[in-house]
JSON list of C-alpha atoms in Angstrom, two decimals:
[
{"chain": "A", "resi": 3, "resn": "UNK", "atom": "CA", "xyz": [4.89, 8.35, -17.42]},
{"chain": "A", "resi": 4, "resn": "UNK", "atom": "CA", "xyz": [5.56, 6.56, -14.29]},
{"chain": "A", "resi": 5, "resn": "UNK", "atom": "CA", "xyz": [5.40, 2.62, -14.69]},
{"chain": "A", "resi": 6, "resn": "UNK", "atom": "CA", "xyz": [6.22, 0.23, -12.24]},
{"chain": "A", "resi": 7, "resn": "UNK", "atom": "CA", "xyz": [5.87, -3.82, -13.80]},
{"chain": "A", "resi": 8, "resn": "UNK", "atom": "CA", "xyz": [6.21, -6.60, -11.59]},
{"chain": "A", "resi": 9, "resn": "UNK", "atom": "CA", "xyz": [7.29, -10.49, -12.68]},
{"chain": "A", "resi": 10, "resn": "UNK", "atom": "CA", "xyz": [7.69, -13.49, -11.47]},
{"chain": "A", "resi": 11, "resn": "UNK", "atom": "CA", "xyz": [4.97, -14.94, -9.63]},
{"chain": "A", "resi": 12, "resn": "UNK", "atom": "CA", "xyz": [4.05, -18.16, -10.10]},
{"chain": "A", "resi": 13, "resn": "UNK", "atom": "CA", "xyz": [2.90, -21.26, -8.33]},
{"chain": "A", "resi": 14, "resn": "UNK", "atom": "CA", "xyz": [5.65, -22.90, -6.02]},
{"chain": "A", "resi": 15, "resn": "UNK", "atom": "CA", "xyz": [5.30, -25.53, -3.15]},
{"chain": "A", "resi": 16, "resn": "UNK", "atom": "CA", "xyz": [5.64, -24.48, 0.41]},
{"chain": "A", "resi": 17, "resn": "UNK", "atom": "CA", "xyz": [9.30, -24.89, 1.52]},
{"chain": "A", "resi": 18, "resn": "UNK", "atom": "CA", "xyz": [10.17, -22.98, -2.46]},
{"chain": "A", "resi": 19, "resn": "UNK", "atom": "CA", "xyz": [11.54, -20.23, -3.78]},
{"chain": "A", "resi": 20, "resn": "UNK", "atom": "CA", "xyz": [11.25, -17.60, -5.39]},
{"chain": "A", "resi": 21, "resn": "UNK", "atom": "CA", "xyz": [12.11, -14.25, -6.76]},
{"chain": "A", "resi": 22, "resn": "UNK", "atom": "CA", "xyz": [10.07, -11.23, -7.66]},
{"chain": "A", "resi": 23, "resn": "UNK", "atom": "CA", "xyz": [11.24, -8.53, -9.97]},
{"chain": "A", "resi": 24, "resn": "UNK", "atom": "CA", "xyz": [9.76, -4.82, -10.54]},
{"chain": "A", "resi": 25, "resn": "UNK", "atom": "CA", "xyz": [11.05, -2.95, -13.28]},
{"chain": "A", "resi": 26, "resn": "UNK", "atom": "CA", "xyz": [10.56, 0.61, -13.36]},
{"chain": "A", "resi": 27, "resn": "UNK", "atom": "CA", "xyz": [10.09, 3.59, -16.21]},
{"chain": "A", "resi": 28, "resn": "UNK", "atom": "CA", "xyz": [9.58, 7.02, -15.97]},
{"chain": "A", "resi": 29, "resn": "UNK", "atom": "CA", "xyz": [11.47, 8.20, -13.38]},
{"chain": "A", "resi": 30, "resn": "UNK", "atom": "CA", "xyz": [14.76, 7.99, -11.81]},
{"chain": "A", "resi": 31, "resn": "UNK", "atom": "CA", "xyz": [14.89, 4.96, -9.55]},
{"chain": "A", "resi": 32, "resn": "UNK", "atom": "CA", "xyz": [18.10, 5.31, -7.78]},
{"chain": "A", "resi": 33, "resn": "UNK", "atom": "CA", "xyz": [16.12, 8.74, -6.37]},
{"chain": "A", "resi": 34, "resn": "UNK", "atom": "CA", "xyz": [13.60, 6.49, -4.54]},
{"chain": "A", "resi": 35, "resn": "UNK", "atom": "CA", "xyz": [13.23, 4.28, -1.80]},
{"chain": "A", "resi": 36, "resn": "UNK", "atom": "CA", "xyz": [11.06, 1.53, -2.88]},
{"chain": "A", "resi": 37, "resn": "UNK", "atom": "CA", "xyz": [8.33, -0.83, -1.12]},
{"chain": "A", "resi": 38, "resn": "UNK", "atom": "CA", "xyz": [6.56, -4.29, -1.63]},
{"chain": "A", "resi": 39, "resn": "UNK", "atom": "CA", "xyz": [3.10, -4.56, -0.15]},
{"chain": "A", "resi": 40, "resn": "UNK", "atom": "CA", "xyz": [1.26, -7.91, -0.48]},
{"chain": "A", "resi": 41, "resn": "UNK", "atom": "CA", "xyz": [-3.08, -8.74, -0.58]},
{"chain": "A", "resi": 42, "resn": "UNK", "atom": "CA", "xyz": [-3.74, -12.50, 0.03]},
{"chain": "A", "resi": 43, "resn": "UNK", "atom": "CA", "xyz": [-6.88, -13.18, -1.68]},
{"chain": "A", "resi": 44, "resn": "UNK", "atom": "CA", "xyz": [-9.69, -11.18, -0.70]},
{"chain": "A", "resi": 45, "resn": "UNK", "atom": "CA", "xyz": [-8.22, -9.36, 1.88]},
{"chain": "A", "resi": 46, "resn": "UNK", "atom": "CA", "xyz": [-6.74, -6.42, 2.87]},
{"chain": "A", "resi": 47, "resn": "UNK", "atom": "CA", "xyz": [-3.19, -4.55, 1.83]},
{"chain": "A", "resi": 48, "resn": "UNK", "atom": "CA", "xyz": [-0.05, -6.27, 3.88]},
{"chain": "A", "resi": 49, "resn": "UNK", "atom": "CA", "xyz": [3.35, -3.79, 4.27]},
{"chain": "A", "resi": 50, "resn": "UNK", "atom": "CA", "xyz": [5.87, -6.30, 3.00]},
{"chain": "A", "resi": 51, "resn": "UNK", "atom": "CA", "xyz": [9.26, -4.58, 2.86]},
{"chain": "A", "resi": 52, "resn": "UNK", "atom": "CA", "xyz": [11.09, -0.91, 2.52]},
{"chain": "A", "resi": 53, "resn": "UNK", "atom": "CA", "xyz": [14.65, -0.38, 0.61]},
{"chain": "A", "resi": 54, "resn": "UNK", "atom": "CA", "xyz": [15.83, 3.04, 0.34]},
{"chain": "A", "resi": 55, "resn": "UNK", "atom": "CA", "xyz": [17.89, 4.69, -2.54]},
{"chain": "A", "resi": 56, "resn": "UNK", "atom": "CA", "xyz": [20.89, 2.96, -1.79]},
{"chain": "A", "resi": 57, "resn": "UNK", "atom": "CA", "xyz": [19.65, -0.08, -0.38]},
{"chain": "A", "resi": 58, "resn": "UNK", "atom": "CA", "xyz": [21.46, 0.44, 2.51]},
{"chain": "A", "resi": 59, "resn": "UNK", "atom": "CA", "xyz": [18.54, 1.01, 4.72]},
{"chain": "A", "resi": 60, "resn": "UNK", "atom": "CA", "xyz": [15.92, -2.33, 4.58]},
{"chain": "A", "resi": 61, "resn": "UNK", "atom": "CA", "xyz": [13.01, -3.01, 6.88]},
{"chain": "A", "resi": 62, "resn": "UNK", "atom": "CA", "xyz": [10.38, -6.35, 6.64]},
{"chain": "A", "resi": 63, "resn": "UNK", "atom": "CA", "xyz": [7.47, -7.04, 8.11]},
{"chain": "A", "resi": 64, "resn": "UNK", "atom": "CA", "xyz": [7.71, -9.35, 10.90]},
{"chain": "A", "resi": 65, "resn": "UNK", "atom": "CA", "xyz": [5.70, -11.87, 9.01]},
{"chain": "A", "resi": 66, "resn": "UNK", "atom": "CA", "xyz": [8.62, -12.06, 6.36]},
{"chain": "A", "resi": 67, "resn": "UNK", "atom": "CA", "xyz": [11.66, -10.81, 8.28]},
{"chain": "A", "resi": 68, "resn": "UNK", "atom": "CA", "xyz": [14.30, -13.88, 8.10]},
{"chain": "A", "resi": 69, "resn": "UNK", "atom": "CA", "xyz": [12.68, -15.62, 4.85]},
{"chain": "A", "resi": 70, "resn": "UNK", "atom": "CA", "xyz": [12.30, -12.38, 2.32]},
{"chain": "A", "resi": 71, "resn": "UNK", "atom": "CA", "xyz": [15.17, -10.33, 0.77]},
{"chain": "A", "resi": 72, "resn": "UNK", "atom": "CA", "xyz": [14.90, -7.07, -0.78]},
{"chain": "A", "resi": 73, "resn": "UNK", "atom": "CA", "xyz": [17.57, -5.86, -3.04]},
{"chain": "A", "resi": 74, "resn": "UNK", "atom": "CA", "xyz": [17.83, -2.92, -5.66]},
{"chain": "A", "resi": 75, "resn": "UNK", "atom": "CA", "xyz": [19.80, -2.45, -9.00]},
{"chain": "A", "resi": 76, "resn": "UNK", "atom": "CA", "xyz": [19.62, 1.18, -9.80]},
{"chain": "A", "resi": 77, "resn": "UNK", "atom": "CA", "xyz": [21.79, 0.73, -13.10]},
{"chain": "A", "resi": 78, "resn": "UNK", "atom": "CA", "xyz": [19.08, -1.60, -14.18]},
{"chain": "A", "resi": 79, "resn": "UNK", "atom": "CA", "xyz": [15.67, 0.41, -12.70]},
{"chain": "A", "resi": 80, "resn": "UNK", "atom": "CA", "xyz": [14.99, -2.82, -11.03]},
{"chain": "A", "resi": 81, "resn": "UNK", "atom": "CA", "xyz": [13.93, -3.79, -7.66]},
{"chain": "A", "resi": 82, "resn": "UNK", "atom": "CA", "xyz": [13.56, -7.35, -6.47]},
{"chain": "A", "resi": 83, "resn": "UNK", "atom": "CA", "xyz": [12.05, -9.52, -3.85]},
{"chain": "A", "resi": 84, "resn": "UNK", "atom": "CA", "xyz": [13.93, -12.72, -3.11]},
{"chain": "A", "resi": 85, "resn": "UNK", "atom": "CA", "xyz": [10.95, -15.56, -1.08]},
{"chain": "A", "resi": 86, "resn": "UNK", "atom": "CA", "xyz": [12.61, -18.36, 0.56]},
{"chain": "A", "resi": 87, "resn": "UNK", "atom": "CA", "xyz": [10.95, -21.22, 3.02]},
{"chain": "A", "resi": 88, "resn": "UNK", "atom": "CA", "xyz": [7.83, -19.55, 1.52]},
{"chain": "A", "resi": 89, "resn": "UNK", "atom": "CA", "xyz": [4.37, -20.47, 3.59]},
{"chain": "A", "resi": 90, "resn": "UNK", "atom": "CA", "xyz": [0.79, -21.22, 2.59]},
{"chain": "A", "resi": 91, "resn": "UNK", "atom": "CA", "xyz": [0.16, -17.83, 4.01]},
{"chain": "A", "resi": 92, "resn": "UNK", "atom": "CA", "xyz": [2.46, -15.95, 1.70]},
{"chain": "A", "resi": 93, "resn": "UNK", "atom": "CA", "xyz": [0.07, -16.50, -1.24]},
{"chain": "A", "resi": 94, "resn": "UNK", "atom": "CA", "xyz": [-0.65, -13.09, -2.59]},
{"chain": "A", "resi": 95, "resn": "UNK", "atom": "CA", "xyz": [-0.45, -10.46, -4.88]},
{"chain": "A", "resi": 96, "resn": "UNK", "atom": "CA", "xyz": [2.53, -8.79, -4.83]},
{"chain": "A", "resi": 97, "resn": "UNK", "atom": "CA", "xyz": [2.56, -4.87, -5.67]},
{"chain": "A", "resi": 98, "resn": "UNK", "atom": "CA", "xyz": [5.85, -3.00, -5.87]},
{"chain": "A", "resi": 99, "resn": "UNK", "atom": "CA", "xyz": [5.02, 0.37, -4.95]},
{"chain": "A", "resi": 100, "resn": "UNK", "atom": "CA", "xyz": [6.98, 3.96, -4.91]},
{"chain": "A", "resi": 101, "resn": "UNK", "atom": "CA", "xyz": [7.18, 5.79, -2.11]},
{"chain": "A", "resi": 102, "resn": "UNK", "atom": "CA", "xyz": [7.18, 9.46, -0.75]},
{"chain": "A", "resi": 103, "resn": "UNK", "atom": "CA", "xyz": [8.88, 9.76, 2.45]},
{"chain": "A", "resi": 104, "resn": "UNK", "atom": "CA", "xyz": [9.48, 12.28, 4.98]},
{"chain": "A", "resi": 105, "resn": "UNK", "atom": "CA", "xyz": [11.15, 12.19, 8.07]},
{"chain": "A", "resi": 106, "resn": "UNK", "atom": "CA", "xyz": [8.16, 11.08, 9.59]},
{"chain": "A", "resi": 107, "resn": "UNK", "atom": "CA", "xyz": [6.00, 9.26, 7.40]},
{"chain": "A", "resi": 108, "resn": "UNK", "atom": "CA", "xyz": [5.53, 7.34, 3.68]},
{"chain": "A", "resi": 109, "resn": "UNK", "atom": "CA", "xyz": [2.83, 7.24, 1.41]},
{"chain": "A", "resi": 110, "resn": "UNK", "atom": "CA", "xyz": [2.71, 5.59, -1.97]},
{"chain": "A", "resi": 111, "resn": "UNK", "atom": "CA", "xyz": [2.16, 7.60, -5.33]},
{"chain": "A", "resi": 112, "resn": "UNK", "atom": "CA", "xyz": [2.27, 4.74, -7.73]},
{"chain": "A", "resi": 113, "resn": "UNK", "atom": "CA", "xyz": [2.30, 1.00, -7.61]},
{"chain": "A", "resi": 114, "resn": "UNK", "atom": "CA", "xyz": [2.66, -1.62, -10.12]},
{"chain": "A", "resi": 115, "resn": "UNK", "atom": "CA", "xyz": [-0.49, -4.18, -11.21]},
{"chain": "A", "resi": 116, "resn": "UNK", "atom": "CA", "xyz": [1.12, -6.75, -8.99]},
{"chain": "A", "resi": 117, "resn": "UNK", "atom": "CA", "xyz": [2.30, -10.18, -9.85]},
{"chain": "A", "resi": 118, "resn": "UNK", "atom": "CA", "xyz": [0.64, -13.53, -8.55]},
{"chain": "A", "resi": 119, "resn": "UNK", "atom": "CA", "xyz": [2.01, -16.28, -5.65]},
{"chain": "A", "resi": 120, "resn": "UNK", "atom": "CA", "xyz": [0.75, -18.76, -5.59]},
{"chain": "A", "resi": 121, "resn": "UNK", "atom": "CA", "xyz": [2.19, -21.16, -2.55]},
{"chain": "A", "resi": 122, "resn": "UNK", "atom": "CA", "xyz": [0.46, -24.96, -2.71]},
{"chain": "A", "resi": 123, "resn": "UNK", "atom": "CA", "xyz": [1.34, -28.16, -3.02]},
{"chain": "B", "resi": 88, "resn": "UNK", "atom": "CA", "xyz": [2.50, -3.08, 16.46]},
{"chain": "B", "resi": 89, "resn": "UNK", "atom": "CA", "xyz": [-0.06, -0.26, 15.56]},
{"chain": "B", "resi": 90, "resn": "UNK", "atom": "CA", "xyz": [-3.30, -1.31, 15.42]},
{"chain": "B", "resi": 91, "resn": "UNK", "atom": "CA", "xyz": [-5.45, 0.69, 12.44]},
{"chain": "B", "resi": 92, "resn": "UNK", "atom": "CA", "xyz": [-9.45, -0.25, 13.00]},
{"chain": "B", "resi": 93, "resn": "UNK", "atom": "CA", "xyz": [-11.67, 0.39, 9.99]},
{"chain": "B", "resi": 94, "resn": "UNK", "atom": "CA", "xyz": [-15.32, -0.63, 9.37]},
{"chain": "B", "resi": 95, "resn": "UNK", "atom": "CA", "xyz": [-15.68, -3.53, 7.20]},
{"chain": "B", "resi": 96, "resn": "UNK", "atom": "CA", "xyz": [-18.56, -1.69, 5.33]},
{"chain": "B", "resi": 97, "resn": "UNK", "atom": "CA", "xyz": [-20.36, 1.61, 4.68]},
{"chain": "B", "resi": 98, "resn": "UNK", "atom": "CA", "xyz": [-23.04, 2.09, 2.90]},
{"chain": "B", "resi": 99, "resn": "UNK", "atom": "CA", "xyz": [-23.97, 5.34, 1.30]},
{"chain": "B", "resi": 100, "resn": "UNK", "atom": "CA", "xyz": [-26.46, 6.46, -1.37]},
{"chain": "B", "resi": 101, "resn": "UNK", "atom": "CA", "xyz": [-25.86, 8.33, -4.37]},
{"chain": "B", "resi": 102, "resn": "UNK", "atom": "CA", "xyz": [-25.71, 12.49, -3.79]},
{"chain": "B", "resi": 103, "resn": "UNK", "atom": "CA", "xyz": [-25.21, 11.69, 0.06]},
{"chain": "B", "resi": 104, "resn": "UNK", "atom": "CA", "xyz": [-22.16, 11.83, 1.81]},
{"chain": "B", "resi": 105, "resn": "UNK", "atom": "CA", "xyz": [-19.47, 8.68, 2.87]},
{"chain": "B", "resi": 106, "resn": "UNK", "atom": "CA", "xyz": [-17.07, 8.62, 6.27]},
{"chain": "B", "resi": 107, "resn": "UNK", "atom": "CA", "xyz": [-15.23, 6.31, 6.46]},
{"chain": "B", "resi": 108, "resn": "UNK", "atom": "CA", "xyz": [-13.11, 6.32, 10.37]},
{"chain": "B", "resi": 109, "resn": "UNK", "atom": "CA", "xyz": [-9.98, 4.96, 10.74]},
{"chain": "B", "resi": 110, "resn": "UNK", "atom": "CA", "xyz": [-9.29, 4.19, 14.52]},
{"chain": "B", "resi": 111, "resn": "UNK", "atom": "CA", "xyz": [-5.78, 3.93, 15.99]},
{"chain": "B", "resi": 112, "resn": "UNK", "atom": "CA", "xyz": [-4.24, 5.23, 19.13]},
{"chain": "B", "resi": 113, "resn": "UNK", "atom": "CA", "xyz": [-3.47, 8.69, 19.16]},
{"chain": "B", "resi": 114, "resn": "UNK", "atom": "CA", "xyz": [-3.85, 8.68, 15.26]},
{"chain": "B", "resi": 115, "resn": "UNK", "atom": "CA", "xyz": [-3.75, 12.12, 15.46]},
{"chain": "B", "resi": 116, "resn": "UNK", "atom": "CA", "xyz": [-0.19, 12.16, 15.96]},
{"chain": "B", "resi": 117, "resn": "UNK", "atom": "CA", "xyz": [0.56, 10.34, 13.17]},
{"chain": "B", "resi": 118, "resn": "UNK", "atom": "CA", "xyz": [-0.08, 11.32, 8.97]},
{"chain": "B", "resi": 119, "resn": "UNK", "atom": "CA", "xyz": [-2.47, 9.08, 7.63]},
{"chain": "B", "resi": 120, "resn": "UNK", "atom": "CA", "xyz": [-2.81, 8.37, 3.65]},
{"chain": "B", "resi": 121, "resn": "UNK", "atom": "CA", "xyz": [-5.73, 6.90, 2.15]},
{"chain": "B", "resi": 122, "resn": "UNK", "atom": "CA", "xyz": [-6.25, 4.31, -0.71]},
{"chain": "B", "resi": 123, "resn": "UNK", "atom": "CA", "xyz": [-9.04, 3.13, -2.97]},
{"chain": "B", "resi": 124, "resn": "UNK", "atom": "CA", "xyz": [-8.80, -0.03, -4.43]},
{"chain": "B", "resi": 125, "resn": "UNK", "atom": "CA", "xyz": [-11.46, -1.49, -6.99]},
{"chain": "B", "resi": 126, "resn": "UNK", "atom": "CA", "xyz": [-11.89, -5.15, -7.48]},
{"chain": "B", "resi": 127, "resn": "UNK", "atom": "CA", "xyz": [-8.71, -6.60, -9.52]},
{"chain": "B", "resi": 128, "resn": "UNK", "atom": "CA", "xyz": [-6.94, -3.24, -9.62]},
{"chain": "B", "resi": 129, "resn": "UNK", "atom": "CA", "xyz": [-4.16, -1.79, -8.01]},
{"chain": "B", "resi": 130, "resn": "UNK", "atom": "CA", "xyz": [-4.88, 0.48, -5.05]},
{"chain": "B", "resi": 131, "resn": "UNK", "atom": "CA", "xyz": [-4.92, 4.50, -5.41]},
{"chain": "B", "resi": 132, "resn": "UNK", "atom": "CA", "xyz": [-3.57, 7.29, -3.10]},
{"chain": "B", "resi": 133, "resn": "UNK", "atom": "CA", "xyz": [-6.84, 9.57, -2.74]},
{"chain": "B", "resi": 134, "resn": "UNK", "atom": "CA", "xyz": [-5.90, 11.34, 0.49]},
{"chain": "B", "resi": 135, "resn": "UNK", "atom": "CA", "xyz": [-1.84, 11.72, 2.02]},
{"chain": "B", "resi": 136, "resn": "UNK", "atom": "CA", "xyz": [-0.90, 13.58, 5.34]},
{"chain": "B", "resi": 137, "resn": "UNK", "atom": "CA", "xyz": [-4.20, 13.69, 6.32]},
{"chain": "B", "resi": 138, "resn": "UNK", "atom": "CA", "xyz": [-6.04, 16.13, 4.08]},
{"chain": "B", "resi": 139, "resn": "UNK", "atom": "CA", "xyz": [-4.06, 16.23, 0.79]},
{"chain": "B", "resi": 140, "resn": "UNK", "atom": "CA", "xyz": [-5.24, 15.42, -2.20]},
{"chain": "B", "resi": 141, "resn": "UNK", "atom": "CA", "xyz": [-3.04, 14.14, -4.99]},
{"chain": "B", "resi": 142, "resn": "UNK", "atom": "CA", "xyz": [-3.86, 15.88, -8.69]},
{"chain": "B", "resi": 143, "resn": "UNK", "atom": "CA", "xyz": [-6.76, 14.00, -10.57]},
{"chain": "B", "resi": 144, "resn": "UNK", "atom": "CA", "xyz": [-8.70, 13.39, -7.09]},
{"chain": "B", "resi": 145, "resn": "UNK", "atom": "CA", "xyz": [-12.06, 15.22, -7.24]},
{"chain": "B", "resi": 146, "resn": "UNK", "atom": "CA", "xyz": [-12.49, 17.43, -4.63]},
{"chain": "B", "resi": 147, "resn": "UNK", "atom": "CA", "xyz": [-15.05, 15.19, -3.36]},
{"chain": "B", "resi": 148, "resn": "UNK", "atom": "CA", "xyz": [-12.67, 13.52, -1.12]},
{"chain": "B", "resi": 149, "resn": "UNK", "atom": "CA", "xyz": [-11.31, 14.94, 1.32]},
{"chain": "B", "resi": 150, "resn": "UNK", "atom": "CA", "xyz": [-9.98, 13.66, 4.92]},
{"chain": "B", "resi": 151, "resn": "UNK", "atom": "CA", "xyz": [-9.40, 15.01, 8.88]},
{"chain": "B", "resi": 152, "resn": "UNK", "atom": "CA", "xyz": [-7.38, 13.73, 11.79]},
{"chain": "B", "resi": 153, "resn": "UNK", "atom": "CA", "xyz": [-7.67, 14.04, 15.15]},
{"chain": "B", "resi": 154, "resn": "UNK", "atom": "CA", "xyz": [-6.91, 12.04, 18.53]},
{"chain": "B", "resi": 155, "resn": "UNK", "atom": "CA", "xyz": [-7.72, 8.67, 17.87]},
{"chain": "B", "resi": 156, "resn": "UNK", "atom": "CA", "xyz": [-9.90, 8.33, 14.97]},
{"chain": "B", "resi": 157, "resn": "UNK", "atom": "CA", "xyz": [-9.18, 9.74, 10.83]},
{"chain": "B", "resi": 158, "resn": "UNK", "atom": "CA", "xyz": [-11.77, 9.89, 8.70]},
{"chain": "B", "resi": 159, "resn": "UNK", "atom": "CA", "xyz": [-12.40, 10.06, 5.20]},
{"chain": "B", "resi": 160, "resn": "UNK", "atom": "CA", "xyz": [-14.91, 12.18, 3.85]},
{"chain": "B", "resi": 161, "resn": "UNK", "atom": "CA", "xyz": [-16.46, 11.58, 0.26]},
{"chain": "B", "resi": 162, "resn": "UNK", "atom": "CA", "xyz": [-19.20, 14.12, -0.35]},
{"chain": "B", "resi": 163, "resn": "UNK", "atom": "CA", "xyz": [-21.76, 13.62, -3.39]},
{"chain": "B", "resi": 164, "resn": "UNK", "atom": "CA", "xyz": [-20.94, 9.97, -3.36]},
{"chain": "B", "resi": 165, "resn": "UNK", "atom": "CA", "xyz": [-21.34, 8.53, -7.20]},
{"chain": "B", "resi": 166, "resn": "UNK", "atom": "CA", "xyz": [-21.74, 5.17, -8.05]},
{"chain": "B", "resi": 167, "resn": "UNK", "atom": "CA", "xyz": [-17.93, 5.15, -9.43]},
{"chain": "B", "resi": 168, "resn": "UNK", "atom": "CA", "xyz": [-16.53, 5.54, -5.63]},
{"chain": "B", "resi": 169, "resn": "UNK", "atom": "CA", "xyz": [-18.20, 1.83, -4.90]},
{"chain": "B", "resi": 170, "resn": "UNK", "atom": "CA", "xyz": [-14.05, 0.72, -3.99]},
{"chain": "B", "resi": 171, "resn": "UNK", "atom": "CA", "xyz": [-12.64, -0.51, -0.62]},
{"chain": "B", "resi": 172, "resn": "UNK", "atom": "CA", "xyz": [-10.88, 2.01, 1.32]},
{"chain": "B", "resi": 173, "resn": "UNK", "atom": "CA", "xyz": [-7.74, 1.52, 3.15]},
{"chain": "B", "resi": 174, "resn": "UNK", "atom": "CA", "xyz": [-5.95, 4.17, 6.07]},
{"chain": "B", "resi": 175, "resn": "UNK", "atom": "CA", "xyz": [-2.14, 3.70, 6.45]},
{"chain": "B", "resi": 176, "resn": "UNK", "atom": "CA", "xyz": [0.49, 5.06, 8.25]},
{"chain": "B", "resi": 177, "resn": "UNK", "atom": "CA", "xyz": [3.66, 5.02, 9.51]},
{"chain": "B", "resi": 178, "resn": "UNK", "atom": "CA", "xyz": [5.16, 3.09, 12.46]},
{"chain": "B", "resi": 179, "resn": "UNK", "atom": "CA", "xyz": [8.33, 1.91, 13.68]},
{"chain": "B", "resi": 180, "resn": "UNK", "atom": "CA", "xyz": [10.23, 2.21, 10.13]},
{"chain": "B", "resi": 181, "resn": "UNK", "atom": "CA", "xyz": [7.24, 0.00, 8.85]},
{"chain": "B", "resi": 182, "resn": "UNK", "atom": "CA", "xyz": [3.64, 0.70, 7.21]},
{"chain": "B", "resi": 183, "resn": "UNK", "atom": "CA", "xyz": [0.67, -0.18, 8.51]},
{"chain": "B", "resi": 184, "resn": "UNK", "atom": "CA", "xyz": [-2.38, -0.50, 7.09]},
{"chain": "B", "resi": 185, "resn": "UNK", "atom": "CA", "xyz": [-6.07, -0.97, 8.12]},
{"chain": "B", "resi": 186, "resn": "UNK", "atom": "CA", "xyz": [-7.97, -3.68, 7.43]},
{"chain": "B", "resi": 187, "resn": "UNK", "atom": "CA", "xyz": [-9.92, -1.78, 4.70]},
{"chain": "B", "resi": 188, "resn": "UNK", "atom": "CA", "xyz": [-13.46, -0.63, 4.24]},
{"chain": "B", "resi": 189, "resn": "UNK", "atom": "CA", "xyz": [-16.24, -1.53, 1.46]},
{"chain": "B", "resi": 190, "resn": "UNK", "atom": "CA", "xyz": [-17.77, 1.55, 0.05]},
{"chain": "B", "resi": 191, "resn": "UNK", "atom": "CA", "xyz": [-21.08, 0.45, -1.18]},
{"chain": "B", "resi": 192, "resn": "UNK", "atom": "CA", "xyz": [-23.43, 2.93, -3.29]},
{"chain": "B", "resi": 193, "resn": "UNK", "atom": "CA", "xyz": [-27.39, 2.09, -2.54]}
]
């Protein structure tokens, strides 16, 4: 069965850090790119960030391009979301999802229960 | 960036049938997925390139694309679809999603 279980939100003041992780189960990670997708409270689904297999292919959001950092570790079927200079609006849940991709497009298959930031002072 | 324009609500009573557009320019160009998410759960893939539907999806739900509006199509709505709805696609090595719809069941 495919899991995907995401850790390390917490609360953090703006300026902070921090650093997500999503461990995966099932599958075969180092097969699959990988994506973060964010919901502030009570609103919609935000595209965060895309790593593929190797992590040698990244894309952000250009809300989070400059402050995020996506990074992989296949030998450990873990994915991870490094948040610097976070912002008041980068209070979310954050959902680790996996991808299908084509040439053309992505969807997401399975996604984790997402993990909680919380950015206040 | 891509613009996706959903409704923020439909309304729908049980036994009838739900659409719910998705509005982007020249959408019908593009493959658009569809999610439902219920309150404090993670979102599901109902619908992917357009009119697929992954296993376990009733055949309820279906979806069409076309020029500049998708839609997604839930026939003999039951009170277990109540969920908001989200389109997404695929731009410019990013996604994109729509700003979601609320399903509600009369």
């Amino acid at each position: 069965e495919v899991q995907l279980v995401e850790s390390g939100g917490a609360l953090v003041q703006p300026g902070g850090s921090l650093r997500l992780s999503c461990a995966a189960s099932g599958f075969t990670l180092s097969a699959y790119s990988m994506i973060w997708v964010r919901q502030a409270p009570g609103k919609g689904l935000e595209w965060v960030s895309y790593i593929s297999t190797t992590g040698e292919t990244i894309y952000y959001a250009d809300s989070v391009k400059g402050r995020f950092t996506v990074s992989r570790d296949n030998a450990r079927n873990s994915l991870f979301l490094q948040m610097n200079s976070l912002r008041d609006e980068d209070t979310a849940v954050y959902y680790c999802a996996r991808p299908y991709c084509s040439t053309t497009s992505c969807y997401s298959d399975y996604w984790g229960h997402g993990t909680l930031v919380t950015v206040s002072s | 960036s891509y613009v996706l324009t959903q409704p923020p609500s439909v309304s729908v009573a049980p036994g009838k049938t739900a659409r719910i557009t998705c509005g982007g320019n020249n959408i019908g160009s593009k493959s658009v997925h569809w999610y439902q998410q219920k309150p404090g759960q993670a979102p599901v893939l109902v619908i992917y390139y357009d009119t697929d539907r992954p296993s376990g999806i009733p055949e309820r739900f279906s979806g069409s694309n076309s020029g500049n509006t998708a839609t997604l199509t839930i026939n003999r709505v039951e009170a277990g679809d109540e969920a908001e709805y989200y389109c997404q696609v695929w731009d410019s090595n990013r996604g994109v999603f729509g700003g979601g719809t609320k399903l509600t069941v009369l």
